[in-house]
CSV table of C-alpha atoms in Angstrom, one decimal:
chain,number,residue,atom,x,y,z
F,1,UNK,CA,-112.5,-197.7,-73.8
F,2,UNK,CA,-109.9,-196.7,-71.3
F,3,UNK,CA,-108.8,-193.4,-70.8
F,4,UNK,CA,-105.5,-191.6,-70.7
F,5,UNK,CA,-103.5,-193.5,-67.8
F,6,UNK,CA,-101.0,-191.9,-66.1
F,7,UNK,CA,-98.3,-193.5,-62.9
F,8,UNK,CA,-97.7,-192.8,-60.7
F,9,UNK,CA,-100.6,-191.1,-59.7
F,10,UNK,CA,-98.2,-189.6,-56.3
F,11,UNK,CA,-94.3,-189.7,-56.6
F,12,UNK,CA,-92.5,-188.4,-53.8
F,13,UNK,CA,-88.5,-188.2,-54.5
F,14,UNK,CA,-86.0,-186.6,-52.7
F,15,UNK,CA,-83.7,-183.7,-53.9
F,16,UNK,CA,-81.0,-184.8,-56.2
F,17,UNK,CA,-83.3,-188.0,-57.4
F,18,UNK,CA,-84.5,-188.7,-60.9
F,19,UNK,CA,-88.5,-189.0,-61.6
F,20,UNK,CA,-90.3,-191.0,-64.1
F,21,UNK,CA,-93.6,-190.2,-65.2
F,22,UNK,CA,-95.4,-192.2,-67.5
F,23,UNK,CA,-98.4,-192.0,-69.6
F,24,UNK,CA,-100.5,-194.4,-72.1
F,25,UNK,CA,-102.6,-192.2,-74.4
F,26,UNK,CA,-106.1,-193.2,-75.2
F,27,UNK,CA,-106.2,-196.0,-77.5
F,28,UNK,CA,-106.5,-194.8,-81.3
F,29,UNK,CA,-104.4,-191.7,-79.6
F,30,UNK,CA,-100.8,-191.0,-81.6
F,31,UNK,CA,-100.1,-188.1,-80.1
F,32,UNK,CA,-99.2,-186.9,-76.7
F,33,UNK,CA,-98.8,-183.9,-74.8
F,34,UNK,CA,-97.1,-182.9,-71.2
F,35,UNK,CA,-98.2,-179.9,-69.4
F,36,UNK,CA,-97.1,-178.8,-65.7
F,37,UNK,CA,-99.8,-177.7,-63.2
F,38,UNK,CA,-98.3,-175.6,-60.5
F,39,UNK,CA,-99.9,-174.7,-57.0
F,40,UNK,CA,-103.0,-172.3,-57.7
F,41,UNK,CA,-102.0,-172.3,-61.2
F,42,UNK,CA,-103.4,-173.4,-64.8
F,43,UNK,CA,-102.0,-176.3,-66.3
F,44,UNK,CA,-98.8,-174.8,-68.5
F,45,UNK,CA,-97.8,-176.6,-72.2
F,46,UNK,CA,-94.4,-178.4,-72.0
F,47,UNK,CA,-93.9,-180.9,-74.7
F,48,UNK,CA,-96.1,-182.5,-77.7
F,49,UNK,CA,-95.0,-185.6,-79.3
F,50,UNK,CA,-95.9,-188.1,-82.1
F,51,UNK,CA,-94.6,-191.5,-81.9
F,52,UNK,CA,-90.7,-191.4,-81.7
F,53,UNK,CA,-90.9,-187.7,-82.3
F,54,UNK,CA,-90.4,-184.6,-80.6
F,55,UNK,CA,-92.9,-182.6,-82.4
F,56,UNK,CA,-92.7,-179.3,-79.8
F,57,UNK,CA,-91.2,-178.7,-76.6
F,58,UNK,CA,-90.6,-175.2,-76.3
F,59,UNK,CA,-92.3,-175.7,-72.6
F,60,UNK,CA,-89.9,-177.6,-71.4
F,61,UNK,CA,-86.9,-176.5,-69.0
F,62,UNK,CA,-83.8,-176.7,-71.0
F,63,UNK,CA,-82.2,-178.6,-68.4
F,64,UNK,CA,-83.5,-181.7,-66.6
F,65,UNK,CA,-86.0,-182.5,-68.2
F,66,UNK,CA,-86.6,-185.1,-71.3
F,67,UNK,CA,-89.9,-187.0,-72.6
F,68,UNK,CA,-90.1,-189.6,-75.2
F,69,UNK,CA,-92.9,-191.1,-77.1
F,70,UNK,CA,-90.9,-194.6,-78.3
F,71,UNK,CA,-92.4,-196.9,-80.7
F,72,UNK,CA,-93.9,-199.3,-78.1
F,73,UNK,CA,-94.8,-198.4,-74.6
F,74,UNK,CA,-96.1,-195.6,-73.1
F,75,UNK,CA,-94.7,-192.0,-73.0
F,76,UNK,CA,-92.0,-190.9,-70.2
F,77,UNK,CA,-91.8,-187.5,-69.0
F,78,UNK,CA,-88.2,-187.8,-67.1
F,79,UNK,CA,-86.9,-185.6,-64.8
F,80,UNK,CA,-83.0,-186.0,-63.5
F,81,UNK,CA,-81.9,-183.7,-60.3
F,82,UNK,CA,-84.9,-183.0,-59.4
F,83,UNK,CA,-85.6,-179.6,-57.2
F,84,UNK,CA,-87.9,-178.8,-55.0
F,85,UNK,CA,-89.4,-176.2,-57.9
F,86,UNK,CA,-90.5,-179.3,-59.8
F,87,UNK,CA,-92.6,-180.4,-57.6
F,88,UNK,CA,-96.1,-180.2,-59.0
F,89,UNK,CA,-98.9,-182.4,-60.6
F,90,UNK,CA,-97.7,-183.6,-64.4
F,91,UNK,CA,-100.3,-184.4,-66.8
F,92,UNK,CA,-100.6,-185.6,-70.1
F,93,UNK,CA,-103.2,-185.5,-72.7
F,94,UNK,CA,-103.8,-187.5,-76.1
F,95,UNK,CA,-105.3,-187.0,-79.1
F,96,UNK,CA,-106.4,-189.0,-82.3
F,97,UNK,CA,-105.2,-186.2,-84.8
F,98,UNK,CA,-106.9,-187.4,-87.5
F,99,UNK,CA,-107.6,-183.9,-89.1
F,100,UNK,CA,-108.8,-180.6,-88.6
F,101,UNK,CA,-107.0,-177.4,-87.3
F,102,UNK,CA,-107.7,-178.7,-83.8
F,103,UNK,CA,-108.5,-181.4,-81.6
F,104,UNK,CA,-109.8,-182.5,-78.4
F,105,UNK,CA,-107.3,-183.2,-76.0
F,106,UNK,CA,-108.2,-185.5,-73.4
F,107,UNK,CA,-106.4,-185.7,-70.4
F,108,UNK,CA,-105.1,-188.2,-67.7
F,109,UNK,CA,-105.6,-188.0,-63.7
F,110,UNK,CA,-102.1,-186.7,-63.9
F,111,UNK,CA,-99.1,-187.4,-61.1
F,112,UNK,CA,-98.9,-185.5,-58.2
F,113,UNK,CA,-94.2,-185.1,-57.6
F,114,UNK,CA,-93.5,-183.8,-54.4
F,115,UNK,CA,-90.2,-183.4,-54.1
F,116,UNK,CA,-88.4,-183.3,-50.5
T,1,UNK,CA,-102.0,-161.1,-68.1
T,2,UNK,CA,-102.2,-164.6,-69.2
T,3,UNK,CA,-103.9,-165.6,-72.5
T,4,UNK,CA,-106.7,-167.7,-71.3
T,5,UNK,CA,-108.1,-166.1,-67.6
T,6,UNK,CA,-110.9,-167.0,-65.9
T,7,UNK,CA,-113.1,-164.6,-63.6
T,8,UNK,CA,-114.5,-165.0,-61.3
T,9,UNK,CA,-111.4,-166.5,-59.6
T,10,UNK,CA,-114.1,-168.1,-57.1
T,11,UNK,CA,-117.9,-168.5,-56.8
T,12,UNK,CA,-120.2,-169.7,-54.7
T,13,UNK,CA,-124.2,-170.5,-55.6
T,14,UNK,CA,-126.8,-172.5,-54.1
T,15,UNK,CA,-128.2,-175.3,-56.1
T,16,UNK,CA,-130.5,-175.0,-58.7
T,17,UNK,CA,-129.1,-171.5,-59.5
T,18,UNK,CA,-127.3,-171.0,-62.7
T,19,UNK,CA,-123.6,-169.7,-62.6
T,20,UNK,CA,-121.7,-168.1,-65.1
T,21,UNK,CA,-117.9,-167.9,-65.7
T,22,UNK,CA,-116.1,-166.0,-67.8
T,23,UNK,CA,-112.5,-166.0,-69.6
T,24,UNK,CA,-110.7,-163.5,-71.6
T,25,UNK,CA,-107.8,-163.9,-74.1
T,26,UNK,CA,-105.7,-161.6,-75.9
T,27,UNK,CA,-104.1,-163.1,-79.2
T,28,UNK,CA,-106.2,-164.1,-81.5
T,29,UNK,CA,-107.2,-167.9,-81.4
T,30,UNK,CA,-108.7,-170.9,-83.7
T,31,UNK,CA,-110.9,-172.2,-80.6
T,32,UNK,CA,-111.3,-172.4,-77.0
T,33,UNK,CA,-111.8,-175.2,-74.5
T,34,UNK,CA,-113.9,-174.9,-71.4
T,35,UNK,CA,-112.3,-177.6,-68.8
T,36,UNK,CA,-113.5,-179.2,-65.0
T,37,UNK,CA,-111.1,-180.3,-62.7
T,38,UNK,CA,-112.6,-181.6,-59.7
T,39,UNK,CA,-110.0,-181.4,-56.5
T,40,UNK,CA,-107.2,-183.1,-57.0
T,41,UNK,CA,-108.3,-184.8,-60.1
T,42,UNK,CA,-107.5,-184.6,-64.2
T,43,UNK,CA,-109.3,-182.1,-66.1
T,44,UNK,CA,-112.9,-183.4,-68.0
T,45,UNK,CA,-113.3,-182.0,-71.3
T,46,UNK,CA,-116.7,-180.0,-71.6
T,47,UNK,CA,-116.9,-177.8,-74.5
T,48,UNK,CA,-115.2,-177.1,-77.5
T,49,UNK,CA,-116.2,-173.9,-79.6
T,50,UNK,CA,-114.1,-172.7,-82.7
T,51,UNK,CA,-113.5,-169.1,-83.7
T,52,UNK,CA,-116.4,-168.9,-86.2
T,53,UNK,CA,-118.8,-169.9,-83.7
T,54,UNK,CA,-121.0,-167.6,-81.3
T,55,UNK,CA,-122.5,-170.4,-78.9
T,56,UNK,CA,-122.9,-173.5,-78.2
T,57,UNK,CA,-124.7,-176.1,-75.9
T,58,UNK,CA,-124.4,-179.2,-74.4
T,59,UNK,CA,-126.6,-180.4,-71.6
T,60,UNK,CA,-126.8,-178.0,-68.9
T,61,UNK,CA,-123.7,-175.9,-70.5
T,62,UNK,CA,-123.6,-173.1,-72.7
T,63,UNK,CA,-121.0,-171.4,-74.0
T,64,UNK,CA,-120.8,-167.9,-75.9
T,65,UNK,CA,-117.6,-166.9,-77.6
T,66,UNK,CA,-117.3,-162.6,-78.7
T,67,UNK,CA,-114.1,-162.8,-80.8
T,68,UNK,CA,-114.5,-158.8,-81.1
T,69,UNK,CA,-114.3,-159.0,-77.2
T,70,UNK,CA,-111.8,-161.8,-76.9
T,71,UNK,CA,-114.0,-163.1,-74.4
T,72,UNK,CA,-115.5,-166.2,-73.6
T,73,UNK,CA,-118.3,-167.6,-71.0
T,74,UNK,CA,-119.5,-170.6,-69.5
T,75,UNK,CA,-123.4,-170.9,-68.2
T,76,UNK,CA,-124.1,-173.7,-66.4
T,77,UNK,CA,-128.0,-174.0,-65.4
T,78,UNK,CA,-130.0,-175.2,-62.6
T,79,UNK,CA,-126.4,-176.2,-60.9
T,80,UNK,CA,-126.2,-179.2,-58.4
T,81,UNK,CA,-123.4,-179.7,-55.7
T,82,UNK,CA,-121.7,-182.5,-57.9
T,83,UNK,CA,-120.3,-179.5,-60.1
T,84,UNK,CA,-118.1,-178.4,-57.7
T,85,UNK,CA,-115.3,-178.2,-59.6
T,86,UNK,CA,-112.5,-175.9,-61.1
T,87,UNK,CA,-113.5,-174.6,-64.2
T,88,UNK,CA,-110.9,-173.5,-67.0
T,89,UNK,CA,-111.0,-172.2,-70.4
T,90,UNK,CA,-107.8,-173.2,-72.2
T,91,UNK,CA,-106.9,-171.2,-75.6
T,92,UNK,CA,-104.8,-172.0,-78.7
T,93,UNK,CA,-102.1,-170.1,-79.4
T,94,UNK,CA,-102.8,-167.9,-82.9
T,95,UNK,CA,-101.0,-170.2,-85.6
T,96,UNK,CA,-101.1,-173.2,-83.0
T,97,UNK,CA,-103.1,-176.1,-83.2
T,98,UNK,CA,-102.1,-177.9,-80.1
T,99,UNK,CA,-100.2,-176.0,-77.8
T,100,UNK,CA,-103.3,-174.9,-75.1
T,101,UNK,CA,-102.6,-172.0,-72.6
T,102,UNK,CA,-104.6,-172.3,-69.5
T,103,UNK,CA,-106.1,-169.4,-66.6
T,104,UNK,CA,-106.0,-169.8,-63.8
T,105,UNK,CA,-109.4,-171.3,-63.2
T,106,UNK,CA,-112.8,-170.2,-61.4
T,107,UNK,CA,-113.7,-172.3,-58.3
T,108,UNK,CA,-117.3,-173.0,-58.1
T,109,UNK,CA,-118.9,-173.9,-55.5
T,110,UNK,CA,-122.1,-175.4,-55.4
T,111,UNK,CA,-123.9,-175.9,-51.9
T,112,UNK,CA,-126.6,-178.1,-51.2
């Protein structure tokens, strides 16, 4: 049973340049979540979705940024312009969210953006 | 101060000695999460323990949790050098079910 996959693992881009970061949840796994993991820093909540819904992303810039869970495919945590700010490791977490008040959220090797 | 933060922010044992972490929070919370991420890796889910729970153990881990304290630990026992690691607690949000708030993170150490 594969865990959550995430590529690129390293994206280097320079400033001005779009980023794409994807992630296939852990099979079973319907929903997805996005958190940013700064230098020295704890991993910070950007976005949760469901399939083809945006369910929360109150962590997420207002501007640049955009993540979609579609249908078929993996998620895509998008990133247009990108600054040198944004560079920092992206990962994403699943969960089965099949009841309860909470879940496990299990979490992908993440992708390292350094942006020049 | 963050919800969620870990102290010591590093530590360093010999192995075979136990090491203990803690993290404290300051809304109130349905559960917390103890987390390892080794360098430059994803995170490894440890330890889940929910609100209405005191401890909990898995393996060589054991976790308290003192709601009246808002404060959390991790005790990991007769340590080896494979778990050097970051260790973080992660909280819920009160009134969230999914939106986890991370410290900072101890760094432990463990030399052989």
């Amino acid at each position: 049973n594969a865990g959550v996959m995430q590529n690129p693992r390293h994206l280097v881009r320079r400033r001005g340049q779009e980023a794409r970061l994807r992630c296939s949840p852990m099979k079973g796994h319907s929903h997805v979540y996005w958190y940013r993991q700064l230098p020295e820093e704890g991993l910070k909540f950007m976005v949760y979705l469901q399939k083809e819904n945006i369910i929360d992303e109150s962590g997420m810039p207002k501007e640049r940024f955009s993540a979609e869970f579609p249908k078929e495919g993996p998620s895509i945590l998008r990133i247009q312009q990108v600054v040198r700010g944004d560079s920092a490791a992206y990962f994403c977490a699943s969960s089965p969210r099949t009841g309860g008040y909470q879940e496990t959220q299990y979490f992908g090797p993440g992708t390292r953006l350094l942006v020049l | 101060s963050q919800q969620g933060e870990e102290d010591p922010q590093a530590l360093s044992i010999q192995e075979g000695e136990n090491a203990t972490m803690n993290c404290s929070y300051k809304t109130s919370i349905n559960n917390l999460q103890w987390y390892r991420q080794n360098s430059g890796r994803g995170l490894v889910h440890l330890i889940l323990i929910r609100s209405n729970e005191r401890e909990k153990h898995s393996g060589r881990l054991r976790v308290t949790l003192d709601t009246s304290k808002k404060s959390s630990s991790l005790l990991i026992t007769a340590s080896r050098a494979a778990d050097t690691a970051s260790y973080f607690c992660a909280t819920d949000l009160g009134g969230s079910n999914y939106k986890l708030t991370f410290g900072k993170g101890t760094l432990l150490t463990v030399n052989p």
